[in-house]
Amino acid sequence: MTAVSKRVPAAITTERLVLRLFRPGDADDRYAYQSLPEVARYLYRPPLTREACAESIAARAGGTDWRADGDSLLLAVCRADEPGVMGEVILTLRSAHARQAEIGWVFHPRYAGQGYATEAAGALISLAFGRLDAHRVFARLDVLNTASVRVCERLGMRREAHLIDNDLDGDRWGSEYVYALLAREWTG
């Protein structure tokens, strides 16, 4: 992965979803969930402003070549049968040499419990192990984020670590789980 740039598709479709690059017109939809304290609490940062959402979208509008450490692919998650952004998934190349990628997801709470995060993350993992030739995909999540724990487990990821008080969220020490999956283990 270090020598060859791999372009990612403009859109990924699943049974119910379309995962695509964010567009400038998506800033309000993204702000609707990224501004919520109950969403940001698991991300170890304050809620995002509308301006920060728009700036992030503009910075990533062209996608990524997927070749160097830190390259990331941020995709809007939309229902195939209705307009609007319900959440997002991100895949970050953490080590091009070792072919390690970190996955994450954030959804508006109104879409919780319907399997959208699992479906979207599964599609992104398939892309990582297929077209992007990742060896290992991992997720880091707050131990209190039980919904994301369930997503990892439904995807067949194994819990590899429990980091105790490893990050500070305002005044609260946060602990994290690390879940991971190897390409040879992926059955999706």
PDB file of C-alpha atoms in Angstrom:
ATOM      1  CA  MET A   1       0.000   0.000   0.000  1.00  0.00           C
ATOM      2  CA  THR A   2       2.898   2.384   0.382  1.00  0.00           C
ATOM      3  CA  ALA A   3       3.850   2.568  -3.299  1.00  0.00           C
ATOM      4  CA  VAL A   4       0.495   2.406  -5.056  1.00  0.00           C
ATOM      5  CA  SER A   5      -2.279   4.924  -4.648  1.00  0.00           C
ATOM      6  CA  LYS A   6      -5.729   3.343  -4.434  1.00  0.00           C
ATOM      7  CA  ARG A   7      -8.693   5.506  -5.366  1.00  0.00           C
ATOM      8  CA  VAL A   8     -11.919   4.689  -3.624  1.00  0.00           C
ATOM      9  CA  PRO A   9     -15.324   4.528  -5.294  1.00  0.00           C
ATOM     10  CA  ALA A  10     -17.528   7.619  -5.360  1.00  0.00           C
ATOM     11  CA  ALA A  11     -20.350   5.701  -3.687  1.00  0.00           C
ATOM     12  CA  ILE A  12     -20.977   2.378  -1.980  1.00  0.00           C
ATOM     13  CA  THR A  13     -24.466   0.940  -1.910  1.00  0.00           C
ATOM     14  CA  THR A  14     -25.975  -1.629   0.415  1.00  0.00           C
ATOM     15  CA  GLU A  15     -29.474  -3.018   0.667  1.00  0.00           C
ATOM     16  CA  ARG A  16     -30.784   0.115   2.402  1.00  0.00           C
ATOM     17  CA  LEU A  17     -27.978   2.668   2.261  1.00  0.00           C
ATOM     18  CA  VAL A  18     -25.796   4.810   0.046  1.00  0.00           C
ATOM     19  CA  LEU A  19     -22.361   5.751   1.401  1.00  0.00           C
ATOM     20  CA  ARG A  20     -20.928   8.688  -0.537  1.00  0.00           C
ATOM     21  CA  LEU A  21     -18.565  11.606  -0.216  1.00  0.00           C
ATOM     22  CA  PHE A  22     -20.018  14.548   1.675  1.00  0.00           C
ATOM     23  CA  ARG A  23     -21.203  17.515  -0.390  1.00  0.00           C
ATOM     24  CA  PRO A  24     -21.247  21.182   0.710  1.00  0.00           C
ATOM     25  CA  GLY A  25     -25.046  21.025   0.994  1.00  0.00           C
ATOM     26  CA  ASP A  26     -24.742  18.315   3.679  1.00  0.00           C
ATOM     27  CA  ALA A  27     -23.383  20.670   6.356  1.00  0.00           C
ATOM     28  CA  ASP A  28     -26.734  21.218   8.086  1.00  0.00           C
ATOM     29  CA  ASP A  29     -27.508  17.477   8.194  1.00  0.00           C
ATOM     30  CA  ARG A  30     -24.060  16.741   9.626  1.00  0.00           C
ATOM     31  CA  TYR A  31     -24.363  19.544  12.158  1.00  0.00           C
ATOM     32  CA  ALA A  32     -27.735  18.122  13.308  1.00  0.00           C
ATOM     33  CA  TYR A  33     -25.952  15.154  14.958  1.00  0.00           C
ATOM     34  CA  GLN A  34     -22.361  16.377  15.375  1.00  0.00           C
ATOM     35  CA  SER A  35     -23.634  19.275  17.531  1.00  0.00           C
ATOM     36  CA  LEU A  36     -25.362  17.003  20.054  1.00  0.00           C
ATOM     37  CA  PRO A  37     -23.609  16.612  23.429  1.00  0.00           C
ATOM     38  CA  GLU A  38     -24.790  12.982  23.692  1.00  0.00           C
ATOM     39  CA  VAL A  39     -22.990  12.229  20.400  1.00  0.00           C
ATOM     40  CA  ALA A  40     -19.804  14.189  21.113  1.00  0.00           C
ATOM     41  CA  ARG A  41     -19.337  12.651  24.585  1.00  0.00           C
ATOM     42  CA  TYR A  42     -18.074   9.416  23.019  1.00  0.00           C
ATOM     43  CA  LEU A  43     -15.693  11.262  20.692  1.00  0.00           C
ATOM     44  CA  TYR A  44     -13.604  12.941  23.417  1.00  0.00           C
ATOM     45  CA  ARG A  45     -14.230  16.400  22.046  1.00  0.00           C
ATOM     46  CA  PRO A  46     -16.867  19.090  22.326  1.00  0.00           C
ATOM     47  CA  PRO A  47     -19.838  19.154  19.939  1.00  0.00           C
ATOM     48  CA  LEU A  48     -18.950  20.564  16.522  1.00  0.00           C
ATOM     49  CA  THR A  49     -20.119  23.929  15.286  1.00  0.00           C
ATOM     50  CA  ARG A  50     -21.860  24.281  11.945  1.00  0.00           C
ATOM     51  CA  GLU A  51     -18.731  26.020  10.635  1.00  0.00           C
ATOM     52  CA  ALA A  52     -16.513  23.116  11.719  1.00  0.00           C
ATOM     53  CA  CYS A  53     -18.847  20.666   9.966  1.00  0.00           C
ATOM     54  CA  ALA A  54     -18.724  22.714   6.755  1.00  0.00           C
ATOM     55  CA  GLU A  55     -14.920  23.087   6.912  1.00  0.00           C
ATOM     56  CA  SER A  56     -14.430  19.350   7.430  1.00  0.00           C
ATOM     57  CA  ILE A  57     -16.696  18.574   4.491  1.00  0.00           C
ATOM     58  CA  ALA A  58     -14.835  21.041   2.243  1.00  0.00           C
ATOM     59  CA  ALA A  59     -11.452  19.598   3.239  1.00  0.00           C
ATOM     60  CA  ARG A  60     -12.490  16.060   2.316  1.00  0.00           C
ATOM     61  CA  ALA A  61     -14.746  16.724  -0.677  1.00  0.00           C
ATOM     62  CA  GLY A  62     -12.230  15.281  -3.114  1.00  0.00           C
ATOM     63  CA  GLY A  63     -11.850  11.977  -1.293  1.00  0.00           C
ATOM     64  CA  THR A  64      -8.461  10.401  -0.744  1.00  0.00           C
ATOM     65  CA  ASP A  65      -5.816   8.558  -2.714  1.00  0.00           C
ATOM     66  CA  TRP A  66      -5.396   6.098   0.186  1.00  0.00           C
ATOM     67  CA  ARG A  67      -1.615   5.812   0.165  1.00  0.00           C
ATOM     68  CA  ALA A  68      -0.062   7.539   3.192  1.00  0.00           C
ATOM     69  CA  ASP A  69      -0.449   7.271   6.944  1.00  0.00           C
ATOM     70  CA  GLY A  70      -3.326   9.490   8.035  1.00  0.00           C
ATOM     71  CA  ASP A  71      -5.229   9.416   4.733  1.00  0.00           C
ATOM     72  CA  SER A  72      -8.900   9.099   5.552  1.00  0.00           C
ATOM     73  CA  LEU A  73     -12.135   8.468   3.766  1.00  0.00           C
ATOM     74  CA  LEU A  74     -15.144  10.190   5.330  1.00  0.00           C
ATOM     75  CA  LEU A  75     -18.464   9.095   3.847  1.00  0.00           C
ATOM     76  CA  ALA A  76     -21.961  10.404   4.400  1.00  0.00           C
ATOM     77  CA  VAL A  77     -24.476   7.643   5.145  1.00  0.00           C
ATOM     78  CA  CYS A  78     -27.841   8.181   3.481  1.00  0.00           C
ATOM     79  CA  ARG A  79     -30.922   6.017   3.224  1.00  0.00           C
ATOM     80  CA  ALA A  80     -31.381   4.866  -0.354  1.00  0.00           C
ATOM     81  CA  ASP A  81     -35.086   5.728  -0.278  1.00  0.00           C
ATOM     82  CA  GLU A  82     -35.011   9.243   1.200  1.00  0.00           C
ATOM     83  CA  PRO A  83     -32.852  12.366   1.019  1.00  0.00           C
ATOM     84  CA  GLY A  84     -30.582  13.589   3.781  1.00  0.00           C
ATOM     85  CA  VAL A  85     -27.575  12.424   5.760  1.00  0.00           C
ATOM     86  CA  MET A  86     -28.257  10.203   8.773  1.00  0.00           C
ATOM     87  CA  GLY A  87     -24.660   9.679   9.852  1.00  0.00           C
ATOM     88  CA  GLU A  88     -21.143   9.031   8.700  1.00  0.00           C
ATOM     89  CA  VAL A  89     -18.434   6.417   8.572  1.00  0.00           C
ATOM     90  CA  ILE A  90     -14.716   7.034   8.405  1.00  0.00           C
ATOM     91  CA  LEU A  91     -11.794   4.835   7.485  1.00  0.00           C
ATOM     92  CA  THR A  92      -8.303   6.111   8.306  1.00  0.00           C
ATOM     93  CA  LEU A  93      -5.076   4.570   7.077  1.00  0.00           C
ATOM     94  CA  ARG A  94      -3.058   4.350  10.305  1.00  0.00           C
ATOM     95  CA  SER A  95      -0.098   2.426   8.848  1.00  0.00           C
ATOM     96  CA  ALA A  96       0.399   2.110   5.108  1.00  0.00           C
ATOM     97  CA  HIS A  97       3.382  -0.198   5.652  1.00  0.00           C
ATOM     98  CA  ALA A  98       1.476  -2.615   7.927  1.00  0.00           C
ATOM     99  CA  ARG A  99      -1.849  -2.116   6.069  1.00  0.00           C
ATOM    100  CA  GLN A 100      -3.712  -1.087   9.249  1.00  0.00           C
ATOM    101  CA  ALA A 101      -6.924   0.942   9.054  1.00  0.00           C
ATOM    102  CA  GLU A 102      -9.081   2.444  11.785  1.00  0.00           C
ATOM    103  CA  ILE A 103     -12.852   2.566  11.314  1.00  0.00           C
ATOM    104  CA  GLY A 104     -15.357   4.792  13.040  1.00  0.00           C
ATOM    105  CA  TRP A 105     -19.004   5.784  12.769  1.00  0.00           C
ATOM    106  CA  VAL A 106     -21.285   8.508  14.062  1.00  0.00           C
ATOM    107  CA  PHE A 107     -25.069   8.550  13.576  1.00  0.00           C
ATOM    108  CA  HIS A 108     -27.920  10.799  14.530  1.00  0.00           C
ATOM    109  CA  PRO A 109     -29.572   9.213  17.610  1.00  0.00           C
ATOM    110  CA  ARG A 110     -32.953   9.120  15.848  1.00  0.00           C
ATOM    111  CA  TYR A 111     -31.575   6.290  13.670  1.00  0.00           C
ATOM    112  CA  ALA A 112     -30.291   4.202  16.588  1.00  0.00           C
ATOM    113  CA  GLY A 113     -31.284   0.575  16.940  1.00  0.00           C
ATOM    114  CA  GLN A 114     -32.156   0.011  13.288  1.00  0.00           C
ATOM    115  CA  GLY A 115     -28.924  -1.667  12.147  1.00  0.00           C
ATOM    116  CA  TYR A 116     -27.737   1.237   9.998  1.00  0.00           C
ATOM    117  CA  ALA A 117     -24.358   1.597  11.728  1.00  0.00           C
ATOM    118  CA  THR A 118     -23.658  -2.127  11.382  1.00  0.00           C
ATOM    119  CA  GLU A 119     -24.690  -2.125   7.714  1.00  0.00           C
ATOM    120  CA  ALA A 120     -22.599   0.952   6.868  1.00  0.00           C
ATOM    121  CA  ALA A 121     -19.543  -0.184   8.844  1.00  0.00           C
ATOM    122  CA  GLY A 122     -19.763  -3.636   7.251  1.00  0.00           C
ATOM    123  CA  ALA A 123     -19.720  -2.085   3.784  1.00  0.00           C
ATOM    124  CA  LEU A 124     -16.686   0.015   4.714  1.00  0.00           C
ATOM    125  CA  ILE A 125     -14.863  -3.007   6.135  1.00  0.00           C
ATOM    126  CA  SER A 126     -15.550  -4.880   2.872  1.00  0.00           C
ATOM    127  CA  LEU A 127     -14.004  -1.978   0.970  1.00  0.00           C
ATOM    128  CA  ALA A 128     -11.001  -1.950   3.323  1.00  0.00           C
ATOM    129  CA  PHE A 129     -10.281  -5.658   2.967  1.00  0.00           C
ATOM    130  CA  GLY A 130     -11.162  -5.795  -0.720  1.00  0.00           C
ATOM    131  CA  ARG A 131     -10.207  -2.872  -2.892  1.00  0.00           C
ATOM    132  CA  LEU A 132      -7.938  -1.180  -0.325  1.00  0.00           C
ATOM    133  CA  ASP A 133      -6.077  -4.386   0.635  1.00  0.00           C
ATOM    134  CA  ALA A 134      -6.032  -3.748   4.389  1.00  0.00           C
ATOM    135  CA  HIS A 135      -4.579  -6.473   6.592  1.00  0.00           C
ATOM    136  CA  ARG A 136      -6.297  -5.337   9.826  1.00  0.00           C
ATOM    137  CA  VAL A 137      -9.179  -2.997  10.616  1.00  0.00           C
ATOM    138  CA  PHE A 138      -9.652  -1.763  14.167  1.00  0.00           C
ATOM    139  CA  ALA A 139     -12.045   0.466  16.096  1.00  0.00           C
ATOM    140  CA  ARG A 140     -11.399   2.425  19.285  1.00  0.00           C
ATOM    141  CA  LEU A 141     -14.442   3.292  21.353  1.00  0.00           C
ATOM    142  CA  ASP A 142     -15.443   4.549  24.754  1.00  0.00           C
ATOM    143  CA  VAL A 143     -16.380   1.626  26.998  1.00  0.00           C
ATOM    144  CA  LEU A 144     -19.608   3.434  27.906  1.00  0.00           C
ATOM    145  CA  ASN A 145     -20.666   3.464  24.253  1.00  0.00           C
ATOM    146  CA  THR A 146     -22.556   0.178  24.440  1.00  0.00           C
ATOM    147  CA  ALA A 147     -24.244   0.708  21.069  1.00  0.00           C
ATOM    148  CA  SER A 148     -20.851   0.794  19.322  1.00  0.00           C
ATOM    149  CA  VAL A 149     -19.682  -2.231  21.313  1.00  0.00           C
ATOM    150  CA  ARG A 150     -22.675  -4.114  19.886  1.00  0.00           C
ATOM    151  CA  VAL A 151     -21.842  -2.938  16.352  1.00  0.00           C
ATOM    152  CA  CYS A 152     -18.269  -4.252  16.687  1.00  0.00           C
ATOM    153  CA  GLU A 153     -19.489  -7.574  18.004  1.00  0.00           C
ATOM    154  CA  ARG A 154     -22.138  -7.952  15.255  1.00  0.00           C
ATOM    155  CA  LEU A 155     -19.386  -7.341  12.710  1.00  0.00           C
ATOM    156  CA  GLY A 156     -17.370 -10.208  14.189  1.00  0.00           C
ATOM    157  CA  MET A 157     -14.631  -7.980  15.590  1.00  0.00           C
ATOM    158  CA  ARG A 158     -12.720  -9.227  18.608  1.00  0.00           C
ATOM    159  CA  ARG A 159     -11.991  -7.115  21.672  1.00  0.00           C
ATOM    160  CA  GLU A 160      -8.210  -6.847  21.794  1.00  0.00           C
ATOM    161  CA  ALA A 161      -7.696  -4.271  24.509  1.00  0.00           C
ATOM    162  CA  HIS A 162      -9.310  -2.432  27.379  1.00  0.00           C
ATOM    163  CA  LEU A 163      -7.447   0.813  28.011  1.00  0.00           C
ATOM    164  CA  ILE A 164      -8.146   2.256  31.457  1.00  0.00           C
ATOM    165  CA  ASP A 165      -8.396   6.024  31.977  1.00  0.00           C
ATOM    166  CA  ASN A 166      -6.466   6.626  28.769  1.00  0.00           C
ATOM    167  CA  ASP A 167      -8.153   9.849  27.663  1.00  0.00           C
ATOM    168  CA  LEU A 168      -9.589  12.903  29.328  1.00  0.00           C
ATOM    169  CA  ASP A 169     -13.038  14.087  28.262  1.00  0.00           C
ATOM    170  CA  GLY A 170     -13.334  17.438  29.978  1.00  0.00           C
ATOM    171  CA  ASP A 171     -13.286  16.451  33.660  1.00  0.00           C
ATOM    172  CA  ARG A 172     -13.998  12.754  33.091  1.00  0.00           C
ATOM    173  CA  TRP A 173     -11.354  10.113  32.514  1.00  0.00           C
ATOM    174  CA  GLY A 174     -12.461   7.851  29.715  1.00  0.00           C
ATOM    175  CA  SER A 175     -11.578   4.243  29.110  1.00  0.00           C
ATOM    176  CA  GLU A 176     -11.537   2.652  25.681  1.00  0.00           C
ATOM    177  CA  TYR A 177     -11.953  -0.724  24.068  1.00  0.00           C
ATOM    178  CA  VAL A 178     -10.027  -1.661  20.956  1.00  0.00           C
ATOM    179  CA  TYR A 179     -11.828  -4.069  18.629  1.00  0.00           C
ATOM    180  CA  ALA A 180     -10.168  -5.516  15.530  1.00  0.00           C
ATOM    181  CA  LEU A 181     -10.577  -7.893  12.641  1.00  0.00           C
ATOM    182  CA  LEU A 182      -8.051  -9.377  10.222  1.00  0.00           C
ATOM    183  CA  ALA A 183      -8.712  -9.710   6.513  1.00  0.00           C
ATOM    184  CA  ARG A 184      -8.614 -13.508   6.738  1.00  0.00           C
ATOM    185  CA  GLU A 185     -11.345 -13.410   9.419  1.00  0.00           C
ATOM    186  CA  TRP A 186     -13.782 -11.194   7.501  1.00  0.00           C
ATOM    187  CA  THR A 187     -16.779 -13.134   6.267  1.00  0.00           C
ATOM    188  CA  GLY A 188     -18.876 -10.143   5.203  1.00  0.00           C
TER     189      GLY A 188
END
